[in-house]
XYZ file of N, CA and C in Angstrom:
426
model
N -70.100 14.114 -10.792
C -69.472 14.326 -9.785
C -67.841 14.206 -9.699
N -67.178 15.214 -9.503
C -65.556 14.700 -9.875
C -65.153 14.571 -8.438
N -64.096 13.694 -8.151
C -63.857 13.439 -7.066
C -62.041 13.568 -6.872
N -61.388 14.185 -6.352
C -59.609 14.348 -6.218
C -59.202 13.749 -5.163
N -58.400 12.646 -5.584
C -57.404 11.659 -4.512
C -56.370 12.709 -3.975
N -55.975 12.860 -3.056
C -54.766 12.850 -2.687
C -53.421 11.690 -2.586
N -52.483 11.574 -3.769
C -51.810 10.466 -3.787
C -50.492 10.204 -3.578
N -49.562 9.773 -2.851
C -48.670 9.553 -2.824
C -47.787 8.275 -2.894
N -48.368 7.550 -2.970
C -48.129 5.947 -2.846
C -48.057 5.271 -1.727
N -48.321 5.953 -0.847
C -48.347 5.309 0.918
C -49.484 4.604 1.080
N -49.662 3.746 1.723
C -50.653 2.557 2.414
C -51.873 3.521 2.427
N -51.574 5.095 3.182
C -52.886 5.418 3.361
C -53.088 6.213 2.008
N -52.581 6.584 1.386
C -53.088 7.066 -0.135
C -53.594 5.803 -0.730
N -53.118 4.937 -0.689
C -53.814 3.766 -1.576
C -55.219 3.133 -0.743
N -55.101 3.379 0.440
C -56.439 2.880 1.196
C -57.515 4.369 0.570
N -56.983 5.478 0.362
C -57.917 6.549 -0.198
C -58.233 6.203 -1.368
N -57.286 5.820 -2.310
C -57.745 6.028 -3.640
C -58.753 4.784 -3.854
N -58.427 3.778 -3.073
C -59.333 2.405 -3.070
C -60.772 3.054 -2.480
N -60.699 3.250 -1.634
C -61.850 3.965 -0.846
C -62.846 4.812 -1.996
N -62.017 5.750 -2.260
C -62.848 6.635 -3.739
C -63.746 5.744 -4.395
N -63.115 4.339 -5.080
C -63.486 3.844 -6.017
C -65.112 3.364 -5.436
N -65.340 3.437 -4.151
C -66.956 3.303 -3.755
C -68.265 4.265 -4.296
N -67.349 5.031 -5.223
C -68.165 6.325 -5.322
C -68.196 6.106 -7.124
N -67.811 5.103 -7.262
C -67.462 4.809 -9.099
C -69.264 5.286 -9.619
N -70.164 4.848 -8.903
C -71.355 5.053 -9.617
C -71.740 6.528 -9.758
N -71.590 7.394 -8.542
C -72.007 8.427 -9.016
C -70.813 9.698 -8.924
N -69.474 9.061 -9.428
C -68.334 9.858 -9.618
C -68.585 9.515 -11.278
N -68.086 11.176 -11.814
C -67.937 11.246 -13.428
C -66.444 10.866 -13.537
N -65.796 11.137 -12.785
C -64.124 11.150 -12.875
C -63.360 11.309 -11.385
N -62.468 9.963 -11.186
C -61.671 10.615 -10.267
C -60.257 10.856 -10.476
N -59.815 11.774 -9.914
C -58.353 12.210 -10.444
C -57.379 11.734 -9.096
N -56.192 11.003 -9.767
C -55.495 11.094 -8.534
C -54.290 12.124 -8.304
N -53.899 12.890 -7.448
C -53.124 13.829 -7.722
C -51.952 13.404 -6.862
N -51.454 13.176 -7.373
C -49.519 13.126 -6.663
C -48.498 14.179 -6.892
N -48.491 15.120 -5.838
C -47.380 16.146 -5.783
C -45.939 16.032 -5.269
N -45.443 16.308 -6.230
C -43.851 15.821 -5.798
C -42.919 16.578 -4.929
N -42.703 16.551 -4.180
C -41.786 17.687 -3.142
C -40.521 18.001 -3.834
N -40.311 19.158 -3.301
C -39.072 19.898 -4.077
C -38.116 19.064 -3.543
N -36.704 19.169 -4.034
C -35.657 18.799 -3.276
C -34.563 20.219 -3.413
N -34.951 20.821 -2.281
C -33.895 21.975 -1.939
C -33.343 21.978 -0.517
N -32.871 22.725 -0.425
C -31.780 22.720 0.460
C -32.624 23.859 1.587
N -32.203 23.359 2.819
C -33.266 23.987 3.995
C -32.570 25.299 4.618
N -31.593 25.957 3.846
C -30.796 27.029 4.209
C -31.647 27.813 3.066
N -31.849 27.718 1.682
C -32.294 28.623 1.250
C -31.138 28.707 0.201
N -29.750 28.388 0.149
C -28.906 28.767 -0.700
C -28.923 28.072 -1.892
N -28.484 28.181 -2.900
C -28.372 27.330 -3.954
C -27.560 26.599 -3.703
N -27.789 25.165 -4.235
C -27.380 23.725 -3.765
C -27.352 23.085 -5.160
N -26.031 22.476 -5.309
C -25.923 21.816 -6.809
C -26.529 20.405 -6.501
N -27.285 20.078 -6.814
C -28.214 18.531 -6.965
C -27.543 17.816 -7.899
N -26.868 16.869 -7.651
C -26.482 15.782 -9.099
C -27.670 15.573 -10.059
N -27.143 14.786 -11.031
C -27.976 14.521 -12.123
C -28.800 13.058 -11.620
N -28.109 12.167 -10.671
C -27.927 10.942 -10.751
C -29.562 10.503 -9.758
N -29.574 11.917 -8.607
C -30.068 12.241 -7.856
C -31.576 12.506 -8.241
N -31.577 13.620 -9.117
C -32.864 14.037 -9.836
C -33.296 12.935 -10.571
N -32.434 11.688 -11.141
C -33.046 10.768 -12.212
C -33.397 9.887 -11.034
N -33.159 9.785 -10.255
C -33.953 8.851 -9.097
C -35.056 9.220 -8.765
N -35.318 10.586 -8.290
C -36.261 11.162 -7.929
C -38.204 10.689 -8.947
N -37.089 11.524 -9.981
C -38.032 10.861 -11.191
C -38.207 9.685 -11.131
N -37.937 8.611 -11.284
C -37.986 6.995 -11.322
C -38.990 7.022 -10.875
N -38.805 7.674 -8.984
C -39.442 7.084 -8.317
C -40.990 7.740 -8.053
N -40.898 9.357 -8.628
C -42.281 9.329 -9.236
C -43.052 8.624 -9.956
N -42.349 8.198 -11.047
C -43.278 7.504 -12.096
C -43.521 6.256 -11.686
N -43.012 5.617 -10.814
C -43.284 4.222 -9.795
C -44.759 4.739 -9.449
N -44.518 5.816 -8.558
C -46.144 5.929 -8.040
C -47.072 6.556 -8.635
N -46.975 7.011 -10.096
C -48.095 7.565 -10.583
C -48.431 5.979 -11.568
N -47.662 5.317 -11.715
C -47.788 3.891 -12.395
C -48.355 2.973 -11.193
N -48.570 3.190 -10.145
C -49.023 2.328 -9.108
C -50.602 2.930 -9.083
N -50.888 4.127 -9.100
C -52.026 4.449 -9.035
C -52.795 4.397 -10.408
N -52.322 4.360 -11.566
C -52.971 4.175 -12.713
C -53.415 2.594 -12.804
N -52.489 1.735 -12.100
C -52.882 0.337 -12.230
C -53.681 -0.095 -11.044
N -54.244 0.920 -10.108
C -55.512 0.858 -9.469
C -56.404 1.023 -9.837
N -56.467 1.857 -10.950
C -57.840 2.785 -11.366
C -58.274 1.840 -12.606
N -57.078 1.678 -13.141
C -57.652 0.715 -14.340
C -58.063 -0.277 -14.280
N -57.786 -0.660 -13.549
C -58.544 -2.412 -12.828
C -60.002 -2.062 -12.297
N -59.975 -0.798 -12.130
C -61.549 -0.402 -11.483
C -62.756 0.016 -12.128
N -62.260 -0.057 -13.622
C -62.927 0.386 -15.222
C -63.833 1.648 -14.435
N -62.971 2.668 -13.932
C -63.854 3.799 -13.787
C -63.358 4.835 -14.756
N -63.702 5.944 -15.433
C -63.177 7.209 -15.833
C -62.264 7.957 -15.062
N -61.256 8.101 -15.213
C -59.796 8.561 -14.350
C -58.923 9.267 -15.139
N -57.897 9.856 -14.215
C -56.827 10.856 -14.837
C -55.959 10.910 -13.164
N -54.865 10.639 -13.849
C -53.688 10.717 -13.199
C -52.841 11.805 -13.358
N -52.663 12.733 -12.072
C -51.608 13.789 -12.690
C -50.723 14.054 -11.456
N -49.645 14.573 -12.069
C -48.512 14.591 -11.234
C -47.954 16.637 -11.278
N -47.965 17.037 -10.034
C -47.647 18.615 -9.805
C -46.243 18.589 -8.964
N -45.702 19.431 -9.309
C -44.463 19.946 -8.351
C -44.913 20.913 -7.384
N -44.465 20.947 -5.999
C -44.851 21.380 -5.459
C -44.405 23.237 -5.184
N -43.146 22.820 -5.987
C -42.516 24.501 -6.021
C -42.645 25.283 -4.954
N -41.902 24.123 -3.644
C -41.894 25.059 -2.699
C -43.161 25.716 -1.998
N -44.248 25.142 -2.533
C -45.568 25.761 -1.767
C -46.065 23.952 -0.847
N -46.822 24.815 0.234
C -47.509 23.565 0.975
C -48.123 22.560 0.090
N -47.630 21.320 0.169
C -48.584 19.964 -0.455
C -49.828 20.627 -0.374
N -50.505 20.463 0.836
C -51.981 20.920 1.159
C -52.754 21.696 -0.012
N -51.748 22.872 0.415
C -52.539 23.963 -0.542
C -52.034 23.693 -2.113
N -51.097 22.894 -2.138
C -51.302 22.847 -3.992
C -52.223 21.377 -3.849
N -52.891 20.810 -3.111
C -54.201 19.556 -3.673
C -55.153 20.302 -3.611
N -55.714 21.453 -2.712
C -56.811 22.030 -2.211
C -56.818 23.278 -4.009
N -55.717 23.821 -4.143
C -55.788 24.528 -5.712
C -56.202 23.797 -6.475
N -55.612 22.711 -6.496
C -55.510 22.183 -7.966
C -57.159 21.160 -7.964
N -57.973 21.230 -6.535
C -59.167 20.706 -6.492
C -60.275 21.789 -7.235
N -59.913 23.117 -6.519
C -60.635 24.461 -7.172
C -60.278 24.141 -8.852
N -59.301 24.224 -9.154
C -58.721 24.518 -10.013
C -59.716 23.492 -11.272
N -59.901 22.325 -11.092
C -60.438 21.391 -11.632
C -61.738 20.987 -11.595
N -62.456 21.780 -10.795
C -63.543 22.052 -9.978
C -64.346 20.486 -9.392
N -63.110 20.017 -8.897
C -63.729 18.751 -8.054
C -65.049 19.193 -7.158
N -65.840 17.898 -6.592
C -66.959 18.135 -5.511
C -66.182 18.099 -4.583
N -65.044 16.894 -4.312
C -64.596 16.269 -3.045
C -63.579 15.894 -3.086
N -62.283 15.927 -2.323
C -61.296 15.374 -2.113
C -61.204 14.342 -1.187
N -60.555 12.782 -1.487
C -60.640 11.942 -0.726
C -58.481 11.880 -0.341
N -58.444 11.880 0.612
C -56.723 11.768 1.293
C -56.309 10.683 2.247
N -55.546 10.046 2.348
C -55.555 9.253 3.754
C -54.833 9.631 4.494
N -54.648 9.110 5.839
C -53.642 9.635 6.935
C -52.825 8.681 7.502
N -51.434 8.909 8.083
C -50.658 8.393 8.634
C -50.864 8.317 10.121
N -51.876 8.684 10.532
C -52.156 9.275 12.136
C -50.771 9.335 12.906
N -50.105 10.401 12.515
C -48.864 10.981 13.138
C -49.631 11.488 14.773
N -48.402 11.575 15.591
C -48.761 11.569 17.059
C -47.489 12.602 17.553
N -47.864 13.325 18.226
C -46.739 13.908 19.247
C -45.559 14.729 18.481
N -44.396 14.460 18.421
C -42.957 15.190 17.678
C -43.424 14.608 16.102
N -43.578 13.494 15.938
C -43.779 13.135 14.396
C -44.655 14.321 13.670
N -45.697 14.339 14.268
C -46.958 15.400 13.567
C -46.521 16.659 13.365
N -45.368 17.032 14.449
C -44.941 18.714 14.543
C -44.150 18.779 13.691
N -42.888 17.629 13.698
C -41.700 18.087 12.480
C -42.244 17.639 11.216
N -42.923 16.722 11.105
C -43.319 16.320 9.547
C -44.655 16.775 9.310
N -45.643 17.376 9.456
C -46.661 18.361 9.672
C -47.777 17.356 9.251
N -48.734 17.292 8.701
C -49.948 17.020 8.398
C -50.728 17.452 6.818
N -50.372 16.519 5.877
C -50.989 16.904 5.091
C -52.760 17.067 5.305
N -53.411 15.590 5.424
C -54.890 15.924 5.678
C -55.018 16.787 6.572
N -54.410 17.297 7.624
C -55.207 18.358 8.617
C -55.197 19.795 7.683
N -53.828 20.447 6.862
C -54.023 21.185 6.099
C -55.153 21.296 5.000
N -55.489 19.820 4.581
C -56.364 20.285 3.571
C -57.687 20.447 4.375
N -58.152 19.548 5.325
C -58.865 20.239 6.143
C -59.363 21.682 6.156
N -58.116 22.199 6.616
C -58.054 23.355 7.323
C -58.375 24.448 6.237
N -57.989 24.253 5.073
C -58.208 25.455 3.829
C -59.099 24.905 2.603
N -60.040 23.755 2.945
C -60.391 23.326 1.749
C -61.862 23.487 1.988
N -62.644 24.097 0.710
C -63.922 24.799 0.490
C -64.954 23.665 0.153
N -64.433 22.474 -0.468
C -65.160 20.888 -0.586
C -65.191 20.083 0.749
N -66.137 19.553 0.241
C -66.284 18.262 1.285
C -64.739 17.492 1.334
N -64.264 17.091 2.510
C -62.913 16.409 2.557
C -63.126 14.967 3.443
N -63.262 13.933 2.695
C -63.288 12.650 3.541
C -61.520 12.095 4.010
N -61.261 11.796 4.889
C -60.170 11.305 5.519
C -60.041 9.869 5.933
N -59.051 8.984 4.702
C -59.752 7.660 5.097
C -58.645 7.179 6.036
N -58.876 6.380 7.609
C -57.953 5.978 8.190
C -57.030 4.795 7.562
N -55.629 4.623 8.236
C -54.947 3.493 7.689
C -55.134 2.023 8.144
């Protein structure tokens, strides 16, 4: 069994990754997937982004990937840590598409339990995954 864990470095995703380790005896592989969101202008017009901002984003991305690796290395389980760019696509779609591409049997994701206006403005990746996934999804509470 292959398990894909949606990982973004948040407390919720760290709990999801830790929870996935409960399956280490039945899992052939645990894949931690980090989807890096694009830095784009909301207007859709071309916008100059200074190299320092791009370098800082790359550095933050590497720190997130490094944290996932450290959790998985300590568990002694076969794993892979993957980074994908969203390229303007909804993050939940990237996660579900990647699970399909890698023939994963299950997706594990965390949640921030957003409510009200925050949920409306920020969206919910876990809700998006649940809505479009064809494989079982476990949502781990914070």
